[in-house]
Amino acid sequence: MKSLTAALTSAATYTLLKQSSRGGVTVRLWLNNQARAVHAQGLGLRPGEIVRIDAYAGVRLDQRVLQPNSGTKLDTKAFSIYPRSYSACAGSPAGGARFVCTPYHRFNG
């Protein structure tokens, strides 16, 4: 019972910050409210397609990209938020009709 209580009280809650869809691919930018971190989620992915999150502060500072072996859903590792903007992208690494990005979302930390 104690471990179940601990699991329930430590469960993270998330806020959907931005979402975009195109060509059967959906990308979401999420905020983990407890950890104060953002991550990207791609849905409707095909093998070989990617999901990425970009951190931006005048220039692109960092990018985290994952490519699934199989399955249609993929989440990136999270960025701890700083005074930067973040965008999530998913779909074909070559671009085109199956590639979509969210608008940048600004955080003040």
Coordinates of N, CA, C and O in Angstrom, one line a residue:
M1 N 0.8 -1.2 0.0 CA 0.0 0.0 0.0 C 0.9 1.3 0.0 O 0.6 2.2 -0.7
K2 N 2.0 1.2 0.8 CA 2.8 2.4 0.8 C 3.4 2.7 -0.5 O 3.5 3.9 -0.9
S3 N 3.8 1.7 -1.3 CA 4.4 2.0 -2.6 C 3.4 2.5 -3.6 O 3.7 3.3 -4.4
L4 N 2.1 2.1 -3.5 CA 1.1 2.6 -4.3 C 0.8 4.0 -4.0 O 0.7 4.9 -4.9
T5 N 0.8 4.4 -2.7 CA 0.6 5.8 -2.3 C 1.7 6.7 -2.9 O 1.5 7.7 -3.4
A6 N 2.9 6.2 -2.7 CA 4.1 6.9 -3.2 C 4.0 7.1 -4.7 O 4.3 8.2 -5.3
A7 N 3.6 6.1 -5.4 CA 3.5 6.2 -6.9 C 2.4 7.2 -7.3 O 2.6 8.0 -8.2
L8 N 1.3 7.2 -6.6 CA 0.2 8.1 -6.9 C 0.6 9.5 -6.6 O 0.2 10.5 -7.4
T9 N 1.3 9.8 -5.5 CA 1.6 11.1 -5.2 C 2.8 11.7 -6.0 O 2.9 12.9 -6.1
S10 N 3.6 10.8 -6.6 CA 4.7 11.3 -7.4 C 4.4 11.3 -8.9 O 5.2 11.7 -9.7
A11 N 3.1 10.9 -9.2 CA 2.7 11.0 -10.6 C 2.8 12.4 -11.2 O 2.2 13.3 -10.6
A12 N 3.5 12.6 -12.3 CA 3.6 13.9 -12.9 C 2.3 14.3 -13.6 O 1.6 13.5 -14.1
T13 N 2.0 15.6 -13.6 CA 1.0 16.1 -14.4 C 1.6 17.0 -15.5 O 2.7 17.5 -15.4
Y14 N 0.9 17.0 -16.6 CA 1.4 17.7 -17.8 C 0.4 18.7 -18.4 O -0.8 18.5 -18.2
T15 N 1.0 19.7 -19.0 CA 0.2 20.7 -19.6 C 0.6 20.7 -21.1 O 1.8 20.8 -21.4
L16 N -0.4 20.7 -22.0 CA -0.2 20.7 -23.4 C 0.1 22.2 -23.8 O -0.8 23.0 -23.6
L17 N 1.3 22.5 -24.3 CA 1.6 23.9 -24.6 C 1.3 24.3 -26.0 O 0.7 25.3 -26.3
K18 N 1.6 23.4 -27.0 CA 1.4 23.6 -28.4 C 1.1 22.3 -29.1 O 1.7 21.2 -28.6
Q19 N 0.4 22.3 -30.1 CA 0.1 21.1 -30.9 C -0.1 21.5 -32.4 O -0.7 22.5 -32.7
S20 N 0.5 20.7 -33.3 CA 0.3 20.9 -34.7 C 0.1 19.6 -35.4 O 0.7 18.6 -35.0
S21 N -0.7 19.5 -36.5 CA -0.9 18.3 -37.3 C -0.7 18.6 -38.8 O -1.1 19.7 -39.2
R22 N -0.3 17.6 -39.5 CA -0.1 17.7 -40.9 C 0.2 16.3 -41.5 O 1.0 15.6 -41.0
G23 N -0.5 16.0 -42.6 CA -0.2 14.7 -43.3 C -0.3 13.5 -42.5 O 0.4 12.5 -42.7
G24 N -1.2 13.4 -41.5 CA -1.3 12.3 -40.6 C -0.4 12.2 -39.4 O -0.4 11.3 -38.6
V25 N 0.5 13.2 -39.3 CA 1.4 13.3 -38.2 C 1.0 14.4 -37.2 O 0.6 15.5 -37.7
T26 N 1.0 14.1 -35.9 CA 0.7 15.1 -34.9 C 1.9 15.3 -34.0 O 2.6 14.3 -33.6
V27 N 2.3 16.5 -33.7 CA 3.4 16.8 -32.8 C 2.9 17.7 -31.6 O 2.1 18.6 -31.8
R28 N 3.3 17.3 -30.4 CA 2.9 18.1 -29.2 C 4.1 18.5 -28.4 O 5.0 17.8 -28.3
L29 N 4.0 19.7 -27.8 CA 5.0 20.2 -26.9 C 4.3 20.2 -25.5 O 3.3 20.9 -25.3
W30 N 4.9 19.4 -24.6 CA 4.4 19.2 -23.3 C 5.2 19.9 -22.2 O 6.5 19.9 -22.3
L31 N 4.6 20.3 -21.1 CA 5.3 20.8 -19.9 C 5.0 19.8 -18.8 O 3.9 19.5 -18.5
N32 N 6.1 19.2 -18.2 CA 5.9 18.4 -17.0 C 5.9 19.4 -15.8 O 6.9 20.1 -15.5
N33 N 4.7 19.6 -15.2 CA 4.5 20.6 -14.2 C 5.3 20.4 -12.9 O 5.7 21.4 -12.3
Q34 N 5.6 19.1 -12.6 CA 6.4 18.9 -11.4 C 7.9 19.2 -11.6 O 8.6 19.8 -10.8
A35 N 8.4 18.6 -12.7 CA 9.8 18.8 -13.0 C 10.2 20.1 -13.7 O 11.4 20.4 -13.8
R36 N 9.2 20.8 -14.1 CA 9.4 22.1 -14.9 C 10.3 21.8 -16.1 O 11.3 22.5 -16.3
A37 N 9.9 20.8 -16.9 CA 10.7 20.4 -18.0 C 9.7 20.3 -19.2 O 8.6 20.0 -19.0
V38 N 10.2 20.5 -20.4 CA 9.4 20.3 -21.6 C 9.9 19.1 -22.5 O 11.1 18.8 -22.4
H39 N 9.0 18.5 -23.1 CA 9.4 17.4 -24.1 C 8.5 17.4 -25.3 O 7.4 18.0 -25.2
A40 N 8.9 16.8 -26.3 CA 8.1 16.7 -27.5 C 7.5 15.2 -27.7 O 8.2 14.3 -27.2
Q41 N 6.4 15.2 -28.3 CA 5.7 13.9 -28.5 C 5.2 13.9 -30.0 O 4.6 14.8 -30.4
G42 N 5.6 12.8 -30.7 CA 5.1 12.6 -32.1 C 4.1 11.5 -32.1 O 4.3 10.4 -31.5
L43 N 3.0 11.7 -32.8 CA 2.0 10.7 -33.0 C 1.8 10.4 -34.5 O 1.9 11.3 -35.3
G44 N 1.4 9.2 -34.8 CA 1.2 8.8 -36.2 C 2.4 8.6 -37.0 O 2.4 8.8 -38.2
L45 N 3.5 8.3 -36.3 CA 4.8 8.2 -37.0 C 4.9 6.8 -37.7 O 4.4 5.8 -37.3
R46 N 5.7 6.8 -38.8 CA 6.0 5.6 -39.5 C 7.5 5.3 -39.2 O 8.2 6.2 -38.8
P47 N 7.9 4.0 -39.5 CA 9.3 3.7 -39.2 C 10.2 4.6 -40.0 O 9.9 4.9 -41.2
G48 N 11.3 5.1 -39.4 CA 12.2 6.0 -40.0 C 11.9 7.5 -39.8 O 12.7 8.3 -40.1
E49 N 10.7 7.8 -39.3 CA 10.4 9.2 -39.1 C 10.9 9.6 -37.7 O 11.2 8.7 -36.9
I50 N 10.9 10.9 -37.4 CA 11.6 11.4 -36.2 C 10.6 12.3 -35.4 O 9.6 12.7 -35.9
V51 N 11.0 12.5 -34.2 CA 10.4 13.5 -33.3 C 11.6 14.3 -32.7 O 12.6 13.7 -32.4
R52 N 11.5 15.6 -32.6 CA 12.6 16.4 -32.1 C 12.0 17.6 -31.3 O 10.9 18.0 -31.5
I53 N 12.8 18.1 -30.4 CA 12.5 19.3 -29.7 C 13.7 20.2 -29.9 O 14.9 19.8 -29.8
D54 N 13.4 21.5 -30.2 CA 14.5 22.5 -30.4 C 14.4 23.5 -29.2 O 13.3 24.0 -28.9
A55 N 15.6 23.9 -28.7 CA 15.7 25.0 -27.8 C 16.3 26.2 -28.5 O 17.3 26.0 -29.3
Y56 N 15.7 27.4 -28.4 CA 16.1 28.5 -29.2 C 16.2 29.8 -28.3 O 15.3 30.1 -27.5
A57 N 17.3 30.5 -28.5 CA 17.5 31.8 -27.8 C 18.2 32.7 -28.8 O 19.4 32.9 -28.6
G58 N 17.6 33.2 -29.9 CA 18.3 33.9 -30.9 C 18.9 33.1 -32.0 O 18.9 33.4 -33.1
V59 N 19.5 31.9 -31.6 CA 19.9 30.9 -32.5 C 19.5 29.6 -31.9 O 19.3 29.5 -30.6
R60 N 19.5 28.5 -32.7 CA 19.1 27.2 -32.1 C 20.2 26.7 -31.2 O 21.4 26.6 -31.7
L61 N 20.0 26.5 -29.9 CA 21.0 26.2 -29.0 C 21.2 24.7 -28.9 O 22.3 24.2 -28.6
D62 N 20.1 23.9 -29.0 CA 20.2 22.5 -28.8 C 19.0 21.8 -29.5 O 18.0 22.5 -29.7
Q63 N 19.2 20.6 -29.8 CA 18.1 19.8 -30.4 C 18.3 18.4 -29.9 O 19.4 17.8 -29.9
R64 N 17.1 17.8 -29.7 CA 17.1 16.3 -29.3 C 16.2 15.6 -30.3 O 15.1 16.0 -30.4
V65 N 16.8 14.6 -30.9 CA 16.1 13.9 -32.0 C 16.0 12.4 -31.6 O 17.0 11.8 -31.2
L66 N 14.8 11.8 -31.8 CA 14.7 10.4 -31.7 C 14.0 9.8 -32.9 O 13.2 10.4 -33.6
Q67 N 14.4 8.6 -33.3 CA 13.9 7.9 -34.4 C 13.4 6.5 -34.0 O 14.1 5.7 -33.5
P68 N 12.1 6.3 -34.2 CA 11.5 5.0 -33.7 C 11.9 3.8 -34.6 O 12.1 4.0 -35.8
N69 N 12.1 2.7 -34.0 CA 12.3 1.4 -34.8 C 10.9 0.9 -35.3 O 10.8 0.4 -36.4
S70 N 9.9 1.1 -34.4 CA 8.6 0.6 -34.8 C 7.6 1.4 -33.8 O 8.0 2.0 -32.9
G71 N 6.3 1.3 -34.1 CA 5.4 2.0 -33.3 C 5.0 3.4 -33.9 O 5.7 3.9 -34.8
T72 N 4.0 4.0 -33.4 CA 3.5 5.2 -34.0 C 3.6 6.4 -33.1 O 3.2 7.5 -33.4
K73 N 4.1 6.2 -31.8 CA 4.2 7.2 -30.8 C 5.6 7.3 -30.2 O 6.2 6.2 -30.0
L74 N 6.1 8.5 -30.0 CA 7.5 8.6 -29.5 C 7.6 9.9 -28.7 O 7.1 10.9 -29.2
D75 N 8.3 9.8 -27.6 CA 8.5 11.0 -26.8 C 10.0 11.3 -26.7 O 10.8 10.3 -26.5
T76 N 10.4 12.5 -26.8 CA 11.8 12.9 -26.6 C 12.2 13.0 -25.1 O 11.3 13.0 -24.3
K77 N 13.5 13.0 -24.8 CA 13.9 13.4 -23.5 C 13.5 14.8 -23.2 O 13.4 15.6 -24.1
A78 N 13.5 15.2 -22.0 CA 13.0 16.5 -21.6 C 14.2 17.5 -21.4 O 15.3 17.2 -21.1
F79 N 13.8 18.8 -21.7 CA 14.7 19.9 -21.3 C 14.2 20.5 -20.1 O 13.0 20.8 -19.9
S80 N 15.1 20.8 -19.1 CA 14.7 21.7 -18.0 C 14.5 23.1 -18.6 O 15.3 23.5 -19.4
I81 N 13.4 23.8 -18.2 CA 13.2 25.0 -18.8 C 14.0 26.2 -18.3 O 14.4 26.2 -17.1
Y82 N 14.4 27.0 -19.2 CA 15.2 28.2 -18.9 C 14.6 29.3 -19.8 O 13.7 29.1 -20.6
P83 N 15.1 30.5 -19.6 CA 14.5 31.6 -20.5 C 14.8 31.4 -22.0 O 15.8 32.0 -22.5
R84 N 14.1 30.5 -22.6 CA 14.3 30.2 -24.0 C 12.9 29.9 -24.6 O 11.9 29.8 -23.9
S85 N 13.0 29.7 -25.9 CA 11.8 29.2 -26.6 C 12.0 27.8 -27.1 O 13.1 27.4 -27.3
Y86 N 10.9 27.0 -27.1 CA 11.0 25.6 -27.5 C 9.9 25.3 -28.6 O 8.9 25.9 -28.6
S87 N 10.3 24.4 -29.5 CA 9.4 24.0 -30.5 C 9.6 22.5 -30.7 O 10.7 21.9 -30.5
A88 N 8.5 21.8 -31.0 CA 8.5 20.4 -31.3 C 8.2 20.1 -32.7 O 7.4 20.8 -33.3
C89 N 8.9 19.1 -33.3 CA 8.7 18.8 -34.7 C 8.6 17.2 -34.8 O 9.2 16.5 -34.0
A90 N 7.9 16.7 -35.8 CA 7.8 15.3 -36.0 C 7.5 15.0 -37.5 O 7.0 15.8 -38.2
G91 N 7.9 13.8 -37.9 CA 7.6 13.3 -39.2 C 8.8 12.9 -40.0 O 9.8 12.5 -39.5
S92 N 8.7 13.0 -41.3 CA 9.8 12.6 -42.2 C 11.0 13.5 -42.1 O 10.9 14.7 -42.2
P93 N 12.2 12.9 -41.9 CA 13.4 13.8 -41.7 C 13.8 14.5 -43.0 O 14.5 15.5 -43.0
A94 N 13.2 14.1 -44.1 CA 13.4 14.8 -45.4 C 12.5 16.0 -45.6 O 12.6 16.7 -46.6
G95 N 11.5 16.2 -44.6 CA 10.6 17.2 -44.8 C 9.4 16.8 -45.6 O 9.1 15.6 -45.7
G96 N 8.7 17.8 -46.2 CA 7.5 17.5 -47.1 C 6.2 17.4 -46.3 O 6.1 17.9 -45.2
A97 N 5.3 16.7 -46.9 CA 3.9 16.6 -46.4 C 3.8 15.9 -45.1 O 2.8 16.1 -44.4
R98 N 4.7 15.1 -44.7 CA 4.6 14.4 -43.4 C 5.6 14.9 -42.4 O 6.1 14.2 -41.6
F99 N 5.9 16.2 -42.4 CA 6.7 16.9 -41.4 C 6.0 18.1 -40.9 O 5.5 18.9 -41.7
V100 N 5.9 18.2 -39.6 CA 5.2 19.3 -39.0 C 6.0 19.8 -37.7 O 6.6 19.0 -37.0
C101 N 5.9 21.1 -37.5 CA 6.5 21.7 -36.2 C 5.4 22.6 -35.6 O 4.6 23.2 -36.2
T102 N 5.5 22.7 -34.2 CA 4.7 23.6 -33.5 C 5.4 25.0 -33.6 O 6.6 25.1 -33.8
P103 N 4.6 26.1 -33.4 CA 5.2 27.4 -33.2 C 6.1 27.3 -31.9 O 5.9 26.5 -31.0
Y104 N 7.1 28.2 -31.9 CA 7.9 28.3 -30.7 C 7.1 28.8 -29.5 O 6.2 29.6 -29.7
H105 N 7.4 28.3 -28.3 CA 6.7 28.7 -27.1 C 7.8 29.2 -26.1 O 8.7 28.5 -25.8
R106 N 7.6 30.4 -25.7 CA 8.6 31.1 -24.8 C 8.4 30.8 -23.3 O 7.2 30.8 -22.9
F107 N 9.5 30.5 -22.6 CA 9.4 30.3 -21.2 C 10.3 31.4 -20.5 O 11.4 31.7 -21.1
N108 N 10.0 31.9 -19.4 CA 10.8 32.8 -18.6 C 11.5 32.1 -17.5 O 12.1 32.8 -16.7
G109 N 11.4 30.8 -17.5 CA 12.2 30.0 -16.4 C 11.3 29.6 -15.3 O 10.2 29.6 -15.2

